[in-house]
XYZ file of C-alpha atoms in Angstrom:
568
model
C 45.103 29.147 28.779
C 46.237 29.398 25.033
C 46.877 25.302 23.225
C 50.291 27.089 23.034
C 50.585 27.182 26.568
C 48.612 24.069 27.593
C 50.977 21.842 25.713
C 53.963 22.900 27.673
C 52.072 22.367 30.263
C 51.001 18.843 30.147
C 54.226 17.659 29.193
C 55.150 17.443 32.309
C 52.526 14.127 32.644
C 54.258 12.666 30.054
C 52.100 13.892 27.009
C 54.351 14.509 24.105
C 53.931 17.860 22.303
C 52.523 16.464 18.978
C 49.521 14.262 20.424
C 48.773 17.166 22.499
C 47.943 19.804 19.425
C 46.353 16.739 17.374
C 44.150 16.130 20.801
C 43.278 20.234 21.025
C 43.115 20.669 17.105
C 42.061 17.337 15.099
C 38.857 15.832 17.344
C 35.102 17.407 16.717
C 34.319 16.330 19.489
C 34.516 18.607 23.169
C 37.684 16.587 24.938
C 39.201 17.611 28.257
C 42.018 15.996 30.544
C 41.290 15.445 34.369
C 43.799 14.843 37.080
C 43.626 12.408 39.852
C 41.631 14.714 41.500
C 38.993 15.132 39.168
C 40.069 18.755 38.186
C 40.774 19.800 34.232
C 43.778 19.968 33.024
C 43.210 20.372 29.504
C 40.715 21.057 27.128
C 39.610 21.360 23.194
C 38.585 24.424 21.228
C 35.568 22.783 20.933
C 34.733 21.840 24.690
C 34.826 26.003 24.825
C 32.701 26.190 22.445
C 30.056 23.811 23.354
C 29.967 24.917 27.015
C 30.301 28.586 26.407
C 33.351 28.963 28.953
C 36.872 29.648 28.459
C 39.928 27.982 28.660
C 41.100 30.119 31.726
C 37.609 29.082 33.613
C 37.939 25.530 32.841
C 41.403 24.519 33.623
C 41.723 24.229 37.176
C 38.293 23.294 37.757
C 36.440 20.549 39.675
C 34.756 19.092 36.638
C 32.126 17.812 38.566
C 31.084 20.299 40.405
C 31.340 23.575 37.697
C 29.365 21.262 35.122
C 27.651 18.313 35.667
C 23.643 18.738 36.940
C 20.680 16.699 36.523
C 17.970 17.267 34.260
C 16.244 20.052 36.496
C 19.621 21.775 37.350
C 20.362 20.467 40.427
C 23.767 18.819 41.406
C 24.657 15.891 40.821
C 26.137 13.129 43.442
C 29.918 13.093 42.846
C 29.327 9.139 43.274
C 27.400 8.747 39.959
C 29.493 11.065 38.224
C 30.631 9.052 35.075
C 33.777 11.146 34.345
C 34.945 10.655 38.325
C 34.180 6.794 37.746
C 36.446 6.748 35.070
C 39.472 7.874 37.185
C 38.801 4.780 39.579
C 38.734 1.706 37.190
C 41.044 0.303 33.953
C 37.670 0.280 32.225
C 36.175 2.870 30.336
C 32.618 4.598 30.807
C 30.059 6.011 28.785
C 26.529 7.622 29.327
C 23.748 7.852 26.442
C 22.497 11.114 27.704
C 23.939 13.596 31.434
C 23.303 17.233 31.571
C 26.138 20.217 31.909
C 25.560 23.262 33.056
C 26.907 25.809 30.391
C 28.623 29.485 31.454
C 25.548 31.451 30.054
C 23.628 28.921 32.694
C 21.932 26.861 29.894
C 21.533 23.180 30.783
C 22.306 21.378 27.733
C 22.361 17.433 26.894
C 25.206 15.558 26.062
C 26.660 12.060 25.288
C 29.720 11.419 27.456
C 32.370 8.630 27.557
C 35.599 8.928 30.126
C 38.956 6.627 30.004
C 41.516 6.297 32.243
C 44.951 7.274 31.273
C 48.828 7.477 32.939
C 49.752 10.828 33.489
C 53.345 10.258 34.647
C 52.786 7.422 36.929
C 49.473 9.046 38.364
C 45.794 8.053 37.300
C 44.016 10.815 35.525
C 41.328 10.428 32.553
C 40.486 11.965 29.341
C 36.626 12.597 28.401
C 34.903 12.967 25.414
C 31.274 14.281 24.832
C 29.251 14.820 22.132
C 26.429 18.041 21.862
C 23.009 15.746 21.951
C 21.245 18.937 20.797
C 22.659 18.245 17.226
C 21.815 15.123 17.091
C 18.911 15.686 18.451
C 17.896 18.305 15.671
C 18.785 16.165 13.353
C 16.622 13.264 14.571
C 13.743 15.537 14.722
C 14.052 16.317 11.029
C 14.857 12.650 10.016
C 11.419 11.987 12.157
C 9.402 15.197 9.952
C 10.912 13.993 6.853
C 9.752 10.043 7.868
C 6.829 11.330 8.921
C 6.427 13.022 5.477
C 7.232 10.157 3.535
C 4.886 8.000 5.239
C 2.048 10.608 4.755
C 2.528 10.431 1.054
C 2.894 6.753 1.216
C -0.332 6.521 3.358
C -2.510 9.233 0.250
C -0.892 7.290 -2.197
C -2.036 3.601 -1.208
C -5.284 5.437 -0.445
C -5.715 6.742 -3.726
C -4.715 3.276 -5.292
C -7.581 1.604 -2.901
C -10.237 4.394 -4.359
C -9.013 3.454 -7.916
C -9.587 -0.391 -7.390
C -12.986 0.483 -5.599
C -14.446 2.893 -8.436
C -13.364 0.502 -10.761
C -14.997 -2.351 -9.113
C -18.432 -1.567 -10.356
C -20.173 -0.187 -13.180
C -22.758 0.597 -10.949
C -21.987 4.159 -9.999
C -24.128 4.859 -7.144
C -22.576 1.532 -5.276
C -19.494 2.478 -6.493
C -19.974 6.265 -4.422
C -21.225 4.032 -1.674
C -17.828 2.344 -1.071
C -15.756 5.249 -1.781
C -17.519 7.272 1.110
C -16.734 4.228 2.912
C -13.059 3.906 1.615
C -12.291 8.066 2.933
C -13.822 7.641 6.362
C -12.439 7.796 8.846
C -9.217 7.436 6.772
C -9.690 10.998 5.499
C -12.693 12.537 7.142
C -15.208 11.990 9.944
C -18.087 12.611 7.131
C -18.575 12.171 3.729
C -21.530 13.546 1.297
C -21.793 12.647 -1.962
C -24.877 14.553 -3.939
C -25.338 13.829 -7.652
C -26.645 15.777 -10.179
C -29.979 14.299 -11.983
C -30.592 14.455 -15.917
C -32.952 17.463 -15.275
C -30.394 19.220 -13.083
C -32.302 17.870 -10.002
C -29.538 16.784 -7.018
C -29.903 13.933 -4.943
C -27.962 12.623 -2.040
C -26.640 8.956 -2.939
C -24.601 8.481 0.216
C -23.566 10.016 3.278
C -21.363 8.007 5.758
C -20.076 8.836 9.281
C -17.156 7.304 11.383
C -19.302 6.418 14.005
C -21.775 3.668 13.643
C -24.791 4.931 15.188
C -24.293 8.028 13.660
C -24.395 6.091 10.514
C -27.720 4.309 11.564
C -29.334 8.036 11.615
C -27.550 9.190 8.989
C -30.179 8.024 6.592
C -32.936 10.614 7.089
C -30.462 13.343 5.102
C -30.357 10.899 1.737
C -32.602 11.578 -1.200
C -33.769 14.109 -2.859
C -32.337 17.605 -2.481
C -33.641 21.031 -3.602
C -31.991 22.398 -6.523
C -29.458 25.117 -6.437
C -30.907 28.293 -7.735
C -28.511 29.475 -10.354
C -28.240 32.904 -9.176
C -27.303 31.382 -5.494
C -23.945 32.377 -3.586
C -23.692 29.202 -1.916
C -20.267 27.379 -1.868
C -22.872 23.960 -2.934
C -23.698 25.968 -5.821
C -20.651 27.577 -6.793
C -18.743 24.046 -6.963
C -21.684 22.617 -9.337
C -21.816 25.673 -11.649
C -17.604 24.982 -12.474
C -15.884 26.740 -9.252
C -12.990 24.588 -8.209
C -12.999 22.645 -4.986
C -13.687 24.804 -1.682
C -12.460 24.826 1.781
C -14.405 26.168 4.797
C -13.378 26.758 8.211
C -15.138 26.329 11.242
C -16.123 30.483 11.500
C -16.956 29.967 7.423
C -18.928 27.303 8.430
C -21.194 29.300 11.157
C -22.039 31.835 8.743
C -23.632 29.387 6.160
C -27.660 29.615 6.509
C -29.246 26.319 5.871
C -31.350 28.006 2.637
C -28.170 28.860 0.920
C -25.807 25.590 2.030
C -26.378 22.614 -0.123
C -24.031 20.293 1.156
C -25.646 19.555 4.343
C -29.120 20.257 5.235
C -29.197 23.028 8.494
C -30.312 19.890 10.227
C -26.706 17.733 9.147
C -25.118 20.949 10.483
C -26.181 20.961 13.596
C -26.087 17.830 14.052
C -22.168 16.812 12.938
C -21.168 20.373 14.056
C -17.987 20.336 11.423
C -14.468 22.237 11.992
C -13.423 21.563 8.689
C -15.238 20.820 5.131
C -14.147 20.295 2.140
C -16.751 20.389 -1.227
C -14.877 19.196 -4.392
C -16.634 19.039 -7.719
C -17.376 15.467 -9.193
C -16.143 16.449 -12.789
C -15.420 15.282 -15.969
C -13.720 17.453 -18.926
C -17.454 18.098 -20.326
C -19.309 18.520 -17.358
C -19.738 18.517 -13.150
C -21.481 15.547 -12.145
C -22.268 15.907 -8.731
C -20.055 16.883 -5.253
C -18.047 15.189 -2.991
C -17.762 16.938 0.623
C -16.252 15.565 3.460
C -15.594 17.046 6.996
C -13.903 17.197 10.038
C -14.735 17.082 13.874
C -13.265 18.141 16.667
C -10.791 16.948 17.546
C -9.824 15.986 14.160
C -7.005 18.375 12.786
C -8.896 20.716 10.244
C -8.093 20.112 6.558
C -5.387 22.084 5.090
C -4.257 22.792 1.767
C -2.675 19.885 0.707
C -5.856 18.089 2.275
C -7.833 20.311 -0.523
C -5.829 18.888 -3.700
C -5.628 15.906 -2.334
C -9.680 15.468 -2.288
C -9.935 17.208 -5.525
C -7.983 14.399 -6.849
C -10.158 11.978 -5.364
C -13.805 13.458 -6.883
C -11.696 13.911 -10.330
C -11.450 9.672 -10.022
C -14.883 9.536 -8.769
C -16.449 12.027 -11.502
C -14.269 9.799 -14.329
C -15.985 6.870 -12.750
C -19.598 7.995 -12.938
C -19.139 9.420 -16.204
C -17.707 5.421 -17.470
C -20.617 3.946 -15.589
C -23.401 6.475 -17.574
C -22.059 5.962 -20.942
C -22.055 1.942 -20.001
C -25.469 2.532 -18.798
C -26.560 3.893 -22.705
C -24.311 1.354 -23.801
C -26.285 -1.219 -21.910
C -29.339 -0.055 -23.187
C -28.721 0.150 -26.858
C -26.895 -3.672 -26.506
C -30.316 -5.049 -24.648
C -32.333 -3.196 -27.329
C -29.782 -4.640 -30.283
C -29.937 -8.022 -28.250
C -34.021 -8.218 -28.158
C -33.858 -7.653 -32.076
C -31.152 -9.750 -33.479
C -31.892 -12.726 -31.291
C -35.236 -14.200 -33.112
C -38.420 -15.958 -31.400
C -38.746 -19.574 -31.746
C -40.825 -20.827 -34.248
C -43.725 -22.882 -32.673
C -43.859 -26.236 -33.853
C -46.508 -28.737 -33.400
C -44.708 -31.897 -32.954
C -41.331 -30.301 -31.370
C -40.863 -28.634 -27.587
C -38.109 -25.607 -28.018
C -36.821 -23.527 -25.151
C -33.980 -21.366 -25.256
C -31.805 -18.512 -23.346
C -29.438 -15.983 -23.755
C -27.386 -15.148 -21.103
C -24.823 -12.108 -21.566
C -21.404 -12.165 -20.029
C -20.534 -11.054 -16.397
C -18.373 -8.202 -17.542
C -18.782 -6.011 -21.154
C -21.352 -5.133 -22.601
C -24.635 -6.981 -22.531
C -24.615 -8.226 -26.270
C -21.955 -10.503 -28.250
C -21.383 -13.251 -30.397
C -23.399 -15.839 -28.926
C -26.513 -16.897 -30.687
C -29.066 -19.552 -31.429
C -31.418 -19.924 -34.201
C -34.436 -22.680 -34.901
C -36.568 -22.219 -38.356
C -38.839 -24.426 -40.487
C -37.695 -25.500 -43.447
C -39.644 -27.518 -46.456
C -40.408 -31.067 -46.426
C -40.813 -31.435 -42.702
C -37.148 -30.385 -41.433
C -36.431 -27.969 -38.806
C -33.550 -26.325 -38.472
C -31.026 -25.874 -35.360
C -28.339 -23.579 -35.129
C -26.116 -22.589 -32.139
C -23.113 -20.594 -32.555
C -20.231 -18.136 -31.477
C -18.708 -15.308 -33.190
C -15.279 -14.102 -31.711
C -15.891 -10.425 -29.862
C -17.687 -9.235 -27.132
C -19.458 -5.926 -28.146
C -21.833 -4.558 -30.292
C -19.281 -5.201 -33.388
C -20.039 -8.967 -32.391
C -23.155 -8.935 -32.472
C -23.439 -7.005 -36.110
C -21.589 -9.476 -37.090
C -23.446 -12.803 -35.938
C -26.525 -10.596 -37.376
C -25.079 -10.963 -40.936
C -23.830 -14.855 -40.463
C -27.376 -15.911 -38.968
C -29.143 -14.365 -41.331
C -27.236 -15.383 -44.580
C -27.099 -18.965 -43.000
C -30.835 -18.705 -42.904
C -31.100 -17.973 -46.658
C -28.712 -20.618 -47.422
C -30.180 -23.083 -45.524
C -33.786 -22.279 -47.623
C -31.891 -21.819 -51.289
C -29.542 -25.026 -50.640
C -32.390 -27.505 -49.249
C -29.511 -29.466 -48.813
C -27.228 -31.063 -46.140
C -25.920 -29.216 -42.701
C -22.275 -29.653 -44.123
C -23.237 -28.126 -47.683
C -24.919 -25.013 -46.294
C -21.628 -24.526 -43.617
C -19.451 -25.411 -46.422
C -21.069 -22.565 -48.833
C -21.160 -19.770 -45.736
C -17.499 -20.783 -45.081
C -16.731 -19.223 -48.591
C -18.801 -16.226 -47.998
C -17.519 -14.967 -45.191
C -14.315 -13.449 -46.798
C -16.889 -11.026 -48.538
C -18.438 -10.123 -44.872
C -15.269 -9.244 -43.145
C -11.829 -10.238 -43.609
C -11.073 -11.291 -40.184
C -14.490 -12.375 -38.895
C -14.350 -16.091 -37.427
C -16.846 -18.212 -35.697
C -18.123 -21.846 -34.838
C -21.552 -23.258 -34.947
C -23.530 -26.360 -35.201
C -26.138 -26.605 -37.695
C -28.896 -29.438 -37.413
C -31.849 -30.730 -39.081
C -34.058 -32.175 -36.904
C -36.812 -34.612 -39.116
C -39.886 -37.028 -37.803
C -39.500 -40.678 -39.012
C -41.513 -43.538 -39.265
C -42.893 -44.732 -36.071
C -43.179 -41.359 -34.025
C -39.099 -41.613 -33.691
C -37.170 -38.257 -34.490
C -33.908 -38.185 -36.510
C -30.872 -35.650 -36.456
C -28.299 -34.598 -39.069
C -25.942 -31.801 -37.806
C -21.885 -30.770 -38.777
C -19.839 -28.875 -36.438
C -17.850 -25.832 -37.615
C -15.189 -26.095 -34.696
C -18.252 -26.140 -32.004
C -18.622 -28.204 -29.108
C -20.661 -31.410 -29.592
C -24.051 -31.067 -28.725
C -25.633 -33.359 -26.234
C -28.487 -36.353 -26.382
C -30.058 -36.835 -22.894
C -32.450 -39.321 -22.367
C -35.737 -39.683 -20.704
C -33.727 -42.502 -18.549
C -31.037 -40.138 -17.346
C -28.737 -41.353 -19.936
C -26.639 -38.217 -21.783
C -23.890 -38.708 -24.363
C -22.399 -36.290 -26.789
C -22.885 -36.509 -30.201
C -19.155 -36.934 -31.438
C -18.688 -36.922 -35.462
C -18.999 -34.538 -38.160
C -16.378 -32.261 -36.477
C -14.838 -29.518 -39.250
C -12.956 -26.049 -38.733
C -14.281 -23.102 -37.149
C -15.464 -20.633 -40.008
C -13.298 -17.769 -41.458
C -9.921 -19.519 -41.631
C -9.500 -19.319 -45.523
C -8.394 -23.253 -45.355
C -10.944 -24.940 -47.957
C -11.124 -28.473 -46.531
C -14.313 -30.972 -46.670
C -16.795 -31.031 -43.909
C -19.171 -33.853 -43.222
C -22.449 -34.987 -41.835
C -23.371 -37.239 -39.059
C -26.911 -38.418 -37.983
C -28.664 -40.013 -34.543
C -31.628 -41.182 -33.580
C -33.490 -38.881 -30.586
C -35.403 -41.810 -28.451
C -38.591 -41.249 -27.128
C -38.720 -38.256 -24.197
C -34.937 -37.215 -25.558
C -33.475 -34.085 -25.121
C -31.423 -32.674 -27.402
C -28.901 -29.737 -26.057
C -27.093 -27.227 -28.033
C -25.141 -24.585 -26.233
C -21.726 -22.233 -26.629
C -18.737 -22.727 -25.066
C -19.118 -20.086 -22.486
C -21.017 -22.324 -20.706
C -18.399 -25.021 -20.483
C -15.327 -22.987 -20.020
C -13.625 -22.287 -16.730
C -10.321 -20.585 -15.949
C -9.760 -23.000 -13.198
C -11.148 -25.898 -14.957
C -10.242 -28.170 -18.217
C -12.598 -28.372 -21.334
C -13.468 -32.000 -20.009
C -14.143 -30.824 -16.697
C -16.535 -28.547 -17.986
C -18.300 -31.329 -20.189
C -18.216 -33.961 -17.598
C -20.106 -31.074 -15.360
C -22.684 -30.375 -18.106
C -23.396 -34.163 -18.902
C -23.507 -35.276 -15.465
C -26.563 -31.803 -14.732
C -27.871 -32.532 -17.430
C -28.252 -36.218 -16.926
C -29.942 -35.477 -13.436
C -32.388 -32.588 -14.685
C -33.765 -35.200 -17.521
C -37.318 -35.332 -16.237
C -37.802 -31.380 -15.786
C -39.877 -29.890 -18.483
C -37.872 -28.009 -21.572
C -38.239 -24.206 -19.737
C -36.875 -25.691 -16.435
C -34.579 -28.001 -17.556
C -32.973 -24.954 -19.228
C -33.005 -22.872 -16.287
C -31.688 -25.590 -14.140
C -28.796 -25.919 -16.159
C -27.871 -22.367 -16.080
C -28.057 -21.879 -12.753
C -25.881 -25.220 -11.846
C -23.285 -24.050 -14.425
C -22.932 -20.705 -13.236
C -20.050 -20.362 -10.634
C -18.267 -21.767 -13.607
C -19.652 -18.666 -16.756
C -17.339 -16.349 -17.310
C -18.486 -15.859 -21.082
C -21.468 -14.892 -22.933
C -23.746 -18.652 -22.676
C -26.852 -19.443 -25.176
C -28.655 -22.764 -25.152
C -31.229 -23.790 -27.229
C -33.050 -27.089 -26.307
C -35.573 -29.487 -28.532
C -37.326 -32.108 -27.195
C -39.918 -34.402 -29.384
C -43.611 -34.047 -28.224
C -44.840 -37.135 -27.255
């Protein structure tokens, strides 16, 4: 039946003409009209469509029985046929999910809802479905794009983890050690990571399995590894000599011998039996540093392409990281050799006990502005210095070079007071560098009449130092406080003198050892003078130590102390 002659033909229930051609013509949907007796009476363009059966083979149909099945194609019971419960209530009905049986035979999903309706003065009902295959396309590629999305989400908070942990450590091997750690079994169910030596010799740094006692046994394959021969084939040696990162498959794999294969030893092989590896080059824009390789087991997917880039991303970060932690390694090395020079030895004194230490900051390089002094000067005076110039590199420590050592000649030109000498380096330092600043505390430390010891000290914008004595007594010296050096401001600084009792201990130390990001200046003082007061009987070397090590949850900065005690 034509809509043309279908709407004629439903008049007769009452069904005007225009509600009839906006039911067959307006709804997407499949819509068909049943009688009182459960056959159709009219149906949609679409409901054709979707069930693959004509107009002429619908109307005058059982509904039920030409289309509704269950999942496996058998018939339904007429009693839990939704569209025949709809002719026997007010109430509508509606089903998430019932099967119809197309013309072509196909059994095909849909959603269904059925209403009653008055078709004139009799009960019939109008249906409505829905084609669930639609939807149920679409949900599938809502669920591969989701699942896409949270792949990329899942590489790219794995690649921000792998960032933090390379960058959590200058030391590079540990650093490897916690990135092999970091990709399995994230990534891989093995990871390798072989370094290249300053001789070009290659040694295994970590290698790290999923499982635990594999891990235990692991162990034998670290160490040393023969060198690639230049001239070799093997994808090991092609990745070191500049090829780009390599994937093997499992019949790639079985044709590696165990002379040519540098990754794994024949033994490793054998033992992990791989699907999958990938080698990636540990690379910086001057030179390979090493490998990563990681691999897969059954039944771990294999590693595809955009597993390959997203590894070679991952030893790119690793190879920028081992580069950073070599060149801080020479860095290290020159700043402990610059450190052992520009730091001098005390002077030994008959009548005075020294001790002193240097002790660099956590972070940065292993030299700064932190320094202490002690020389002899004429007429029985020795001097004291302690002090802190702003930086935390080499550049630091070049400069507290030049302030130390034209302090020093000042100190033996002048012959005059601490405040004098500070007041006349103060003026000089505009000629050293424009924007150098520091702080110190300069003292003269002088024997008296009856055995008793006598101090005279001014503070460039340094923290006081601090009397201890032999009684567990400790007080700051307060007075004599001035500007830190360098600010261009030309005001007076003064002198101020105390009396170092019998067994005293006299402490000068930088501000790194006081400090705390968690803590107030006080704090930190009250910390120091209360140690301090409780380490008073230690000798000069352990007292030092002691207060270092009771300090040090607190260090974040460079520290130097420098201790004098009178000889008895």
């Amino acid at each position: 039946m034509e809509p043309s002659d279908a709407v004629p033909a439903l008049e007769r229930y009452g069904l005007s003409r225009e509600l009839m051609r906006a039911l067959l013509r307006g709804v997407h949907l499949g819509l068909y009209i049943l009688d009182e007796f459960g056959r159709i009476i009219m149906v949609n363009p679409y409901t054709e469509r979707v069930l693959g059966r004509s107009a002429h083979e619908l109307i005058g149909a059982d509904a039920h029985d030409l289309l509704h099945r269950n999942p496996d194609g058998s018939k339904l019971p007429r009693s839990k046929c939704p569209q025949l419960q709809a002719l026997g209530t007010t109430d509508s009905v509606h089903t998430e999910e019932t099967w119809f049986v197309r013309g072509d035979g196909e059994l095909i999903p849909l959603g269904l809802m059925g209403a009653p309706i008055q078709l004139d003065g009799r009960l019939g009902a109008v249906v409505l479905f829905y084609d669930l295959r639609r939807h149920k396309a679409i949900e599938l590629e809502q669920a591969a794009h989701l699942s896409v999305l949270e792949e990329l989400a899942g590489r790219l908070s794995l690649m921000a983890e792998i960032s933090t942990v390379l960058a959590s450590t200058l030391d590079k091997e540990e650093a490897l050690r916690r990135l092999t750690r970091l990709v399995v079994p994230r990534l891989a169910d093995w990871a390798v990571i072989d370094l290249l030596g300053p001789a070009g010799e290659l040694r295994r740094v970590s290698i790290v399995s999923g499982n635990r006692e594999d891990n235990a046994r692991a162990r034998q394959w670290e160490g040393a590894l023969p060198a690639p021969d230049d001239s070799s084939d093997s994808p090991m040696a092609r990745v070191l000599r500049g090829s780009p990162s390599i994937l093997l498959t499992g019949q790639e794999l079985a044709c590696l011998d165990g002379s040519s294969f540098r990754v794994f030893q024949r033994r490793l092989l054998d033992y992990i039996k791989p699907t999958s590896v990938v080698i990636a080059p540990l690379r910086t824009p001057r030179r390979v540093l090493g490998t990563i390789s990681l691999a897969r087991c059954a039944p771990t997917p294999d590693f595809d392409m955009s597993d390959l880039s997203l590894i070679d991303d991952i030893a790119g970060r690793a190879g920028l990281a081992v580069d950073n932690a070599d060149m801080y390694e020479v860095q290290r090395r020159i700043a402990e050799t610059m450190q052992r020079h520009l730091i001098s030895p005390l002077p030994a004194i008959e009548e005075l006990e020294m001790a002193a230490r240097y002790q660099p900051a956590p972070r940065g390089s292993r030299v700064g502005g932190d320094w202490y002094d002690a020389f002899p000067l004429p007429g029985g005076l020795t001097a004291l210095v302690i002090g802190d110039v702003t930086g935390h590199d080499l550049q630091a420590a070049a400069d507290m070079s030049q302030i130390r050592n034209m302090l020093r000649t000042m100190a033996w030109a002048e012959r005059t007071s601490p405040s004098q000498v500070v007041a006349r380096l103060d003026e000089a330092l505009p000629h050293i560098a424009g924007d150098l600043m520091a702080t110190l505390v300069l003292a003269l430390a002088k024997r008296c009449e009856h055995g008793r010891w006598w101090l005279r000290w001014t503070s460039a914008g340094h923290p006081p130092p601090l009397l201890v004595g032999d009684d567990g007594g400790a007080v700051f010296l307060e007075g004599a406080e001035g500007l830190l050096l360098g600010t261009g401001l030309s005001l007076e600084r003064t002198d101020a003198d105390a009396l170092i009792p019998p067994g005293g201990t006299v402490l000068l130390y930088t501000d790194g050892l006081i400090e705390n990001r968690e803590a107030s200046l006080d704090d930190g003082m009250s910390r120091l003078r209360r140690h301090a007061a409780a380490l008073a009987g230690l000798s000069l070397p352990e007292f030092c130590d002691e207060i270092l090590d009771r300090m040090r949850n607190d260090v974040m900065d460079d520290v130097a102390l420098l201790a004098l005690r009178p000889r008895p």
